[in-house]
CSV table of C-alpha atoms in Angstrom, one decimal:
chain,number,residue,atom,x,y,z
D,888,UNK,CA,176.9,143.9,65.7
D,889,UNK,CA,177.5,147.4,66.9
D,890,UNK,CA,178.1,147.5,70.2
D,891,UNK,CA,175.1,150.2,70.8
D,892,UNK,CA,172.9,147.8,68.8
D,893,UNK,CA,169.2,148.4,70.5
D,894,UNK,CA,169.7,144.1,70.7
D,895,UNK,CA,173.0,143.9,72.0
D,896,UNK,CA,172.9,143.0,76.0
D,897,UNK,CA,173.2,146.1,78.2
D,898,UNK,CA,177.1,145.8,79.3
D,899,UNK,CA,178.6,147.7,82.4
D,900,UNK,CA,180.5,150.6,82.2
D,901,UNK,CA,184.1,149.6,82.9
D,902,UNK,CA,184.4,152.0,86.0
D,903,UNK,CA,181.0,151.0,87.2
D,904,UNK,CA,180.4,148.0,89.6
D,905,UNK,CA,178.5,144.9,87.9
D,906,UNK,CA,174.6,145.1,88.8
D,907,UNK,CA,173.3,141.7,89.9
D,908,UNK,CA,170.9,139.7,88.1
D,909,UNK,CA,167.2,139.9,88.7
D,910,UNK,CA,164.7,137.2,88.3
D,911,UNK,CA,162.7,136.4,85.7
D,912,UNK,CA,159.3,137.7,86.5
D,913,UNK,CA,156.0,135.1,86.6
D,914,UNK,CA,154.9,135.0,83.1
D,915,UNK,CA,151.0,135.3,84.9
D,916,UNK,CA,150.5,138.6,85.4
D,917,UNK,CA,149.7,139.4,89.0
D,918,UNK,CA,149.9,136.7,90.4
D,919,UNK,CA,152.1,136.0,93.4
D,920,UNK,CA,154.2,133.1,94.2
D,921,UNK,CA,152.9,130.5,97.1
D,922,UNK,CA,155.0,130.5,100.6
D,923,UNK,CA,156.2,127.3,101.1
D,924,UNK,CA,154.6,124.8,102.8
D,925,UNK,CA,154.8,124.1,106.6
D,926,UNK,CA,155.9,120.3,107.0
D,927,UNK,CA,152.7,118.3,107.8
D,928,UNK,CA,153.0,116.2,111.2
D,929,UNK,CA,151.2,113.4,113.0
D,930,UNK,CA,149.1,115.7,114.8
D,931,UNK,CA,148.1,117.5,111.6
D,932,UNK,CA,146.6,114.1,110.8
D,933,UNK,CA,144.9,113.9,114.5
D,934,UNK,CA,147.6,111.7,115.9
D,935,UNK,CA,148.9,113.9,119.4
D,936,UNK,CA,151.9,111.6,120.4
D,937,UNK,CA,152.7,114.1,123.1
D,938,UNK,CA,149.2,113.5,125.0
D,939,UNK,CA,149.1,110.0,124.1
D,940,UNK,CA,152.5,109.9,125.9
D,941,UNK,CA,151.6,112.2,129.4
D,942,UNK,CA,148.3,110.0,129.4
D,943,UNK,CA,150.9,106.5,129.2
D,944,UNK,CA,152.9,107.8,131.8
D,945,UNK,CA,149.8,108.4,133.9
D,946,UNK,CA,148.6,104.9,132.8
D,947,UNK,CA,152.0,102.9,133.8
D,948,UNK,CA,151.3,104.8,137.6
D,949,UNK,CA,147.6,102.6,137.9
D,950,UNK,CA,149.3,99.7,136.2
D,951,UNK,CA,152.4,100.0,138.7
D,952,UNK,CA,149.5,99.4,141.4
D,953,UNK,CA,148.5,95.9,140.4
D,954,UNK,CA,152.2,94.3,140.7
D,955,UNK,CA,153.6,91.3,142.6
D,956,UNK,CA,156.6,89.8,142.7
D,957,UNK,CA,156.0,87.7,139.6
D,958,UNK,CA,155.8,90.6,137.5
D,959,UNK,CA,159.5,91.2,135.8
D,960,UNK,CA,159.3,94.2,133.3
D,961,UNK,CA,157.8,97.4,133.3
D,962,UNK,CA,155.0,98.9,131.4
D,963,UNK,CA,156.0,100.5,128.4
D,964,UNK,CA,158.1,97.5,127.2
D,965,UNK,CA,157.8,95.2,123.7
D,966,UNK,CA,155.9,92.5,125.9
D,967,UNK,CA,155.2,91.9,129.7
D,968,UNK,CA,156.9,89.1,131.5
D,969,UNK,CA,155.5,87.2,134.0
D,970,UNK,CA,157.5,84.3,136.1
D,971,UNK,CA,155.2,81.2,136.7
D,972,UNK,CA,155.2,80.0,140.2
D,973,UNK,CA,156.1,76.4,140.1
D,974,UNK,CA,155.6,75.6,143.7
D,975,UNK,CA,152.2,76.7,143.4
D,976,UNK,CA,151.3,75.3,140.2
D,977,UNK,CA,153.5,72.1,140.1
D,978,UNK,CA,151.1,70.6,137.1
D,979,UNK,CA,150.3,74.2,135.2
D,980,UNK,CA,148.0,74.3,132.5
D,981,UNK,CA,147.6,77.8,131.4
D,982,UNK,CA,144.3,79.4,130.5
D,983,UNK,CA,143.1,82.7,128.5
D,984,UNK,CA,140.4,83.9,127.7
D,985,UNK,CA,139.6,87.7,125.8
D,986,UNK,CA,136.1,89.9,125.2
D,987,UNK,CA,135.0,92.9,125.3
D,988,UNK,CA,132.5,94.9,126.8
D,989,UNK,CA,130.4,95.8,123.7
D,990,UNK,CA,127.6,98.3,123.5
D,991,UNK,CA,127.2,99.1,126.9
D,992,UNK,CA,129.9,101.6,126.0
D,993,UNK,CA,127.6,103.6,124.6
D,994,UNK,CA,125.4,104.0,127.5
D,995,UNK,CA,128.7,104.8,129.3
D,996,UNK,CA,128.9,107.9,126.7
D,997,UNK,CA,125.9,109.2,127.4
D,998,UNK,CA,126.1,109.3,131.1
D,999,UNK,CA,130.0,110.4,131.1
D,1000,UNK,CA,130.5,107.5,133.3
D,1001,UNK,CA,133.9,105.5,132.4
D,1002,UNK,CA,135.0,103.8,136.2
D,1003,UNK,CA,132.9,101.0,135.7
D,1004,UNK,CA,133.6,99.6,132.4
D,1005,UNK,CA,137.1,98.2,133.4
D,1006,UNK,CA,135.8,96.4,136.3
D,1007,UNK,CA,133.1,95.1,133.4
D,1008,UNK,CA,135.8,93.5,131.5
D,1009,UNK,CA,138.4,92.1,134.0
D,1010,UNK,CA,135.4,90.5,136.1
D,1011,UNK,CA,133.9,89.1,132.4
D,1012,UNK,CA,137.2,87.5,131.5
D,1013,UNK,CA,138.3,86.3,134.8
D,1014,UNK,CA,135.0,84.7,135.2
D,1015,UNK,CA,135.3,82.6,132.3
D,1016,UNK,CA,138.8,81.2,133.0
D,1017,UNK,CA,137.6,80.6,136.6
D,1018,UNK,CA,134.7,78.2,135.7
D,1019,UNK,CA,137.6,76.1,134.8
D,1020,UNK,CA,139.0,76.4,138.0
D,1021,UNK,CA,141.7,78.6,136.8
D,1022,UNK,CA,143.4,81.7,139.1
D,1023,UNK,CA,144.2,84.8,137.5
D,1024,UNK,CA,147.6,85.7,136.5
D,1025,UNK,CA,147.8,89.0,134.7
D,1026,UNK,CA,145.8,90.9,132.6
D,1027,UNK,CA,146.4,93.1,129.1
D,1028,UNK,CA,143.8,95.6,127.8
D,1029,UNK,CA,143.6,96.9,124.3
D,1030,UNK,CA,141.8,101.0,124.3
D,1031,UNK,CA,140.9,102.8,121.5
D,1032,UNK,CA,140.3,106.2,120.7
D,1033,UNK,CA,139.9,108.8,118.3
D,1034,UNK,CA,141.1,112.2,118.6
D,1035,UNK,CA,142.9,112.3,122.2
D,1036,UNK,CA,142.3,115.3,123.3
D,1037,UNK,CA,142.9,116.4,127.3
D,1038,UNK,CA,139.2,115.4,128.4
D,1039,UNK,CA,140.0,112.5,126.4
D,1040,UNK,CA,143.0,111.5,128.1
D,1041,UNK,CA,141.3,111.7,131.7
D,1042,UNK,CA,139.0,109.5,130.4
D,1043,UNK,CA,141.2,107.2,129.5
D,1044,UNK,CA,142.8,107.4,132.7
D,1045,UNK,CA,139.1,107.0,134.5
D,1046,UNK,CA,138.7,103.9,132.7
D,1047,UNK,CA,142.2,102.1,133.0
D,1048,UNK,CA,141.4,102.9,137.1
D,1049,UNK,CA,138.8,100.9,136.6
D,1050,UNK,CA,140.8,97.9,135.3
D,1051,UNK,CA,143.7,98.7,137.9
D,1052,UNK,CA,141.1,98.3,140.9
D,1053,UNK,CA,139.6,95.4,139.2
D,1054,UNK,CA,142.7,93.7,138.2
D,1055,UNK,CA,144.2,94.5,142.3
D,1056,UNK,CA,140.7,93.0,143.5
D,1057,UNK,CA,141.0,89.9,141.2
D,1058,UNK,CA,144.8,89.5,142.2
D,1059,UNK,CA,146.3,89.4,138.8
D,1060,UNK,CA,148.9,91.9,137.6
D,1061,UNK,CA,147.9,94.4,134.8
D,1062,UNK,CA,150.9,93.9,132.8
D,1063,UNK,CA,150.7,95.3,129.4
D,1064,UNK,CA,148.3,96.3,127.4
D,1065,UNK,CA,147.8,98.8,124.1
D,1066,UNK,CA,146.2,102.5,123.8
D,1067,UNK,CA,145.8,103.5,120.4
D,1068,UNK,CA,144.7,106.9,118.7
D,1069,UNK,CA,142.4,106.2,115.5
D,1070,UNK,CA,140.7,109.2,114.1
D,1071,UNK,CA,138.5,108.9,111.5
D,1072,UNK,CA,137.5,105.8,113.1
D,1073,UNK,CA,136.0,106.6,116.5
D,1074,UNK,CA,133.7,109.1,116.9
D,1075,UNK,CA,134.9,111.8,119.2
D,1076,UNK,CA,134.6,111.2,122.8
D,1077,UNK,CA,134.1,107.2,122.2
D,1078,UNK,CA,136.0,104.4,122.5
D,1079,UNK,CA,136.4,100.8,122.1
D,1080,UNK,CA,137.8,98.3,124.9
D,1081,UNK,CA,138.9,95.0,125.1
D,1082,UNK,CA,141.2,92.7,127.3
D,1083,UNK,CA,142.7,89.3,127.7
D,1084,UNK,CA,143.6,87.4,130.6
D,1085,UNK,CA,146.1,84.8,131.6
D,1086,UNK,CA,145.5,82.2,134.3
D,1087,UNK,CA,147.0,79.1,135.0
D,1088,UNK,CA,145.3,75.8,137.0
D,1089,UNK,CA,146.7,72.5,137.9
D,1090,UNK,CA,146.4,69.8,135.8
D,1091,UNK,CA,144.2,67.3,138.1
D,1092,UNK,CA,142.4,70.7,139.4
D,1093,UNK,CA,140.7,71.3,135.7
D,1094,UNK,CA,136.9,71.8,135.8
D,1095,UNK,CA,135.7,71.1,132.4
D,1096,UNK,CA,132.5,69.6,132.9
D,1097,UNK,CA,133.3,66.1,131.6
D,1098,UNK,CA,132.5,64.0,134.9
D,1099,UNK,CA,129.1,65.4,135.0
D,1100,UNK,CA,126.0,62.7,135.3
D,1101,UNK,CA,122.4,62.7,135.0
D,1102,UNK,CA,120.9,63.6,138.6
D,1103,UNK,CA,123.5,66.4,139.0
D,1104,UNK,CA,121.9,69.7,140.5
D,1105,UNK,CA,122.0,72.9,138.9
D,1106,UNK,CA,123.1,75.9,141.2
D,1107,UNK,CA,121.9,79.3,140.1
D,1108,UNK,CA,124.0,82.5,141.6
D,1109,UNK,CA,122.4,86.0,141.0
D,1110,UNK,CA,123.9,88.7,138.7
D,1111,UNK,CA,123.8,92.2,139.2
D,1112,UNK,CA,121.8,92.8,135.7
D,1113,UNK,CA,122.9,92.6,132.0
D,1114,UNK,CA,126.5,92.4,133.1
D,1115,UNK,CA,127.7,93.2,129.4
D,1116,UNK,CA,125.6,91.1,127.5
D,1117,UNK,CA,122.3,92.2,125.4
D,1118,UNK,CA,122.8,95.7,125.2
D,1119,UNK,CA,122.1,96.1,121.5
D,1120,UNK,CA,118.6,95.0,122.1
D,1121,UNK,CA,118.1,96.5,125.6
D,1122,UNK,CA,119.0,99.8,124.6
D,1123,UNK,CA,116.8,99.7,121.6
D,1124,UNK,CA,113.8,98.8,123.7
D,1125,UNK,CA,114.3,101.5,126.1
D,1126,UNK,CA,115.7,104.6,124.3
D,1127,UNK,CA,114.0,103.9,121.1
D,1128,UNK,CA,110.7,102.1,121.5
D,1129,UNK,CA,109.8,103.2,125.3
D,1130,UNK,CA,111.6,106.6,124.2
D,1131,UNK,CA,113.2,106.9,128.1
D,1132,UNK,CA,116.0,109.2,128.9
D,1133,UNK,CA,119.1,107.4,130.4
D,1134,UNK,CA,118.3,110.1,133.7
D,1135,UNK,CA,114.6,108.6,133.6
D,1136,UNK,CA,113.3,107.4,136.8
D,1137,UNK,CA,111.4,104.3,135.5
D,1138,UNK,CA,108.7,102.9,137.9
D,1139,UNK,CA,108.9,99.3,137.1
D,1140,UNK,CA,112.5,98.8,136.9
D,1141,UNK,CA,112.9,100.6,140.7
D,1142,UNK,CA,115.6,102.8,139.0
D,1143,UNK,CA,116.7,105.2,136.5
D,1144,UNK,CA,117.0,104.0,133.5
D,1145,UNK,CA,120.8,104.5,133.1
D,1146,UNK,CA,122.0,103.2,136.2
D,1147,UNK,CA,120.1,100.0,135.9
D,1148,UNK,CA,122.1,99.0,132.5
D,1149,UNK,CA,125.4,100.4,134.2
D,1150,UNK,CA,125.3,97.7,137.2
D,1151,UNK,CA,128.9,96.0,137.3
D,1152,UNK,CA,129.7,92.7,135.6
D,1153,UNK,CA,129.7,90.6,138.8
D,1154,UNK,CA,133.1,88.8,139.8
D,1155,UNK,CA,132.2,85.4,140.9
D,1156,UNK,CA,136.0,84.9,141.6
D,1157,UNK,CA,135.5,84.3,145.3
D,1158,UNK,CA,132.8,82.2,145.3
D,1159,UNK,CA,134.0,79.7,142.6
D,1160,UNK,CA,137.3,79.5,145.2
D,1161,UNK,CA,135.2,78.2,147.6
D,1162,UNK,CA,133.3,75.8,145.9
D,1163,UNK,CA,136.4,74.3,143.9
D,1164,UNK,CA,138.6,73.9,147.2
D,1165,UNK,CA,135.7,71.8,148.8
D,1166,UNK,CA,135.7,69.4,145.8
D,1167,UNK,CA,131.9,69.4,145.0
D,1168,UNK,CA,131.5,71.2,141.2
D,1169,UNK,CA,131.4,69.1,138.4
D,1170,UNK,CA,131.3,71.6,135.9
D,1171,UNK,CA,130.4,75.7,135.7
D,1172,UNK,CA,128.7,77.9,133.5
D,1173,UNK,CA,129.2,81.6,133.1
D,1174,UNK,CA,126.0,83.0,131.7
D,1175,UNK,CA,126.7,85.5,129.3
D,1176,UNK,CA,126.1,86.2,125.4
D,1177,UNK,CA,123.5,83.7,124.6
D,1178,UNK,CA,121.7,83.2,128.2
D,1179,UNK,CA,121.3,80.2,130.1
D,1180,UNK,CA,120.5,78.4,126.0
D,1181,UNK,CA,123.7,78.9,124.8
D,1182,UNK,CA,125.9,78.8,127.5
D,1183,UNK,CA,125.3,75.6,129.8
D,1184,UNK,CA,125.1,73.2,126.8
D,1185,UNK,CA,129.0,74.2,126.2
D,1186,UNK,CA,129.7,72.1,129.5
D,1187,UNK,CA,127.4,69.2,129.5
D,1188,UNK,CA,128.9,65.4,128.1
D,1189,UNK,CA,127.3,63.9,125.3
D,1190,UNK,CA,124.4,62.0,126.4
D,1191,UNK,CA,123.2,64.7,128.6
D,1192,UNK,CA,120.8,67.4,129.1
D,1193,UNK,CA,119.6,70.6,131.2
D,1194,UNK,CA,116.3,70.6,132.6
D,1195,UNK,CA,115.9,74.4,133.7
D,1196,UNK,CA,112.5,75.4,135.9
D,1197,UNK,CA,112.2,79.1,135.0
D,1198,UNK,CA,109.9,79.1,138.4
D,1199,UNK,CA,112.9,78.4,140.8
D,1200,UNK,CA,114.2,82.2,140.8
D,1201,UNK,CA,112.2,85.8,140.8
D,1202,UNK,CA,113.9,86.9,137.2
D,1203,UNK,CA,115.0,90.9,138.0
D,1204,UNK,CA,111.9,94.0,137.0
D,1205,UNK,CA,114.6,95.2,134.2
D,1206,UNK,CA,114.3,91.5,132.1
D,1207,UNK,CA,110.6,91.8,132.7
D,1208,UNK,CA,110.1,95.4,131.8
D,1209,UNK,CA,112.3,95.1,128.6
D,1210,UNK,CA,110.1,91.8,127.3
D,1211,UNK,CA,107.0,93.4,128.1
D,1212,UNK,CA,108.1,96.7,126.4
D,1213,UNK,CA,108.9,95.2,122.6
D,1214,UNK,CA,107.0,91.9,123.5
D,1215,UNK,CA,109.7,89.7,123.4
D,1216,UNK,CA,109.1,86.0,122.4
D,1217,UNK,CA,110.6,84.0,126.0
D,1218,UNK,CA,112.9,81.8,123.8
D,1219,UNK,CA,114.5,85.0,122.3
D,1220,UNK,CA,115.1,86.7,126.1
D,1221,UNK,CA,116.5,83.4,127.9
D,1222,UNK,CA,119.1,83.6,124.5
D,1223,UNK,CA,119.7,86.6,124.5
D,1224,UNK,CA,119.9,88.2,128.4
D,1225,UNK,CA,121.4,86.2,131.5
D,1226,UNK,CA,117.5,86.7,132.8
D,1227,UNK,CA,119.0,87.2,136.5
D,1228,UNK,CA,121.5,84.3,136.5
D,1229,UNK,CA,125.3,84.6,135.9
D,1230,UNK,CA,126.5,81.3,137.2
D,1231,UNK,CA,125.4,78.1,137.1
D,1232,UNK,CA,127.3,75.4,139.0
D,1233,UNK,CA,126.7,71.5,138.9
D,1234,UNK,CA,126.6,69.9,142.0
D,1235,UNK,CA,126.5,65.9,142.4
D,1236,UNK,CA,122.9,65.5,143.9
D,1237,UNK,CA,125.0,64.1,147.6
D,1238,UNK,CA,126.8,67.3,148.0
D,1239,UNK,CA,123.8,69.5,147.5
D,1240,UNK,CA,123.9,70.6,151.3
D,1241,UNK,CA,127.9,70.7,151.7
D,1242,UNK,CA,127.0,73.3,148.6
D,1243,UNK,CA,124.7,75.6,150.4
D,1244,UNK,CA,126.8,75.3,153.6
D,1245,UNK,CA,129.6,76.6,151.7
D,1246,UNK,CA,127.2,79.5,149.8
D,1247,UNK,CA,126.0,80.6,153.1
D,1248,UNK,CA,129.4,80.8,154.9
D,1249,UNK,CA,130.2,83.2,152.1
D,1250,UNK,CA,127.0,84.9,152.4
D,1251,UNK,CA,125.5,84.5,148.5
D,1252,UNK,CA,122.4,84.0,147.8
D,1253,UNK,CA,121.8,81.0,145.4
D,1254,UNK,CA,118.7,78.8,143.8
D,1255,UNK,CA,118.6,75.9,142.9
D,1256,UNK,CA,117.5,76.1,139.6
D,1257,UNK,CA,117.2,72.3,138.1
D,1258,UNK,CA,119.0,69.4,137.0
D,1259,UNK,CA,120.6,67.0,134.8
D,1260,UNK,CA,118.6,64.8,132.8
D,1261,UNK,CA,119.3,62.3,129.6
D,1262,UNK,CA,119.5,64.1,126.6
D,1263,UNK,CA,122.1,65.7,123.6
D,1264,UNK,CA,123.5,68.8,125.5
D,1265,UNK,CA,120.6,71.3,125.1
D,1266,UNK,CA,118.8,72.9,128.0
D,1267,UNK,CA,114.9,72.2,128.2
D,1268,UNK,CA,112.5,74.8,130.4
D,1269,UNK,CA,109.8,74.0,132.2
């Protein structure tokens, strides 16, 4: 081929410097070529593990604050540890015991108020492991969230303050614990919390109930409302079917609406010390999910019964206002609401008055709300 040829390649001139190559241009007309694309991160997908992290760091300060001398690692490691005192529990028998505090989370939302709930779910648990005669130990709390953003992480911090004080007033050590980010899964600005807690009781010291006998007396201590149980149906009756606003001053519960379904989760902690060291329980009940119905049977022997009188206490105005708002059948509140009463403790009938001598020393109020009867572990009102 010539070397001219209109189809050989265009050559350099010898004395001229080679020109480099240029590229190919897009066979689609016009159209440009996309920048690269930036990495994607954790945050992109609504994961911030540098405000998760400052709100830990904030956390481990409030955990720090609940700490004995029993307590060996620090927050933040792979698990807490926790050195048993031996001396103190020469027989131990270690009990747990893990909930939640359920839909009164959402009334917490609505009023913005977090520094309650914590003190909800330490008091719940320890509660139940102390109706065994159990003493708190330490506690861990599982929390969480969606997108953490920075009002989000004072929240957080507002509710693990909560569990601090609780924990501290309890005296068990808030050792561990998880805070998770889920979005997608939680709804902005809500939460979900739950907790476990470890407590340990002498062997011989073990209040399970079994010893009790028919003629026992049944000790009724007051609760401070719904504690955390109910809420489902209480907050339909009275933001759905009354149609009240959780600000609503309500006339027949003496309160607005809100702050009556806020009231604290009681911690009978104290009390159940007192009773216990003076020898005269038999068995306890914490009334919670499933009233006075469910719960007491889950002590009794076999070959006993609960005889309840419903007239031995004045049942709160909220219990009343909710049945009379959606007419609720009796059966259905006294299973589903603590109707006023959030322990029940079992007294031989001979130590009924070293009972109330040790109630009033302490300064709670009590009732005395039936007895044990013959029967297959049910509880019968009259």
């Amino acid at each position: 081929m010539p070397e001219d040829s209109p189809n050989s390649p265009a050559l350099p001139h010898p004395n001229q410097p080679a020109i480099a190559a240029q590229p190919t241009p897009s066979l689609a007309s016009g159209v440009k070529e996309k920048p690269p694309k930036a990495p994607l991160t954790y945050a992109d997908a609504g994961v911030d593990i540098t405000s998760g992290e400052r709100s830990k760091q904030r956390i481990k300060m409030l955990a720090r604050k609940t700490f004995n001398k029993h307590v060996l690692s620090e927050i933040g490691g792979f698990g807490g540890l926790f050195a048993l005192d031996l001396e103190r529990f020469p027989q131990p028998v270690m009990v747990a015991s893990t909930d939640g505090v359920g839909t009164k989370l959402k009334v917490a939302f609505e009023l913005g108020i977090h520094h309650t709930v914590g003190a909800d779910l330490v008091n719940h648990c320890v509660n139940d492991i102390a109706v065994q005669g159990a003493t708190p130990l330490f506690f861990l709390d599982y929390l969480a969230t969606g997108k953490l953003r920075e009002q989000d992480s004072a929240t957080v911090e507002t509710v693990v303050r909560g569990l601090s004080e609780a924990c501290k007033a309890s005296g068990c050590a808030l050792i561990g614990g998880e805070t998770a980010q889920m979005p997608g899964f939680y709804a902005d600005g809500e939460y979900d919390l739950a907790g476990t807690v470890v407590g340990c009781v002498n062997r011989p010291e073990i209040v399970t109930g079994e010893n009790i006998q028919i003629g026992d007396i049944l000790i009724g201590l007051p609760s401070n409302g719904l504690h955390t149980n109910g809420y489902s149906l209480a907050r339909k009756l009275l933001f759905e079917v009354a149609r009240y606003g959780p600000d609503q001053y309500v006339n027949e519960l003496k309160d607005k609406t809100g702050a009556a379904l806020m009231r604290t989760h009681r911690s009978y902690l104290g009390v159940i010390k007192k009773l216990t060291a003076a020898g005269i329980v038999r068995g306890m009940a914490h009334i919670t999910g499933g009233g006075i119905t469910d719960n007491l049977p889950r002590i009794l022997p076999r070959g006993t019964g609960a005889i309840v009188d419903l007239a031995s206490w004045s049942v709160p105005p909220l219990f009343e206002h909710l049945r009379a708002l959606g007419d609720v059948a009796q059966d259905e509140m006294l299973r589903t609401f603590n109707m006023g009463i959030g322990l029940i403790a079992v007294v031989p009938a001979e130590d009924v008055k070293k009972a109330k001598a040790v109630l009033n020393r302490a300064n709670e109020r009590f009732c005395i709300i039936g007895r044990i009867a013959r029967g297959e572990r049910k509880v019968t009102y009259n």
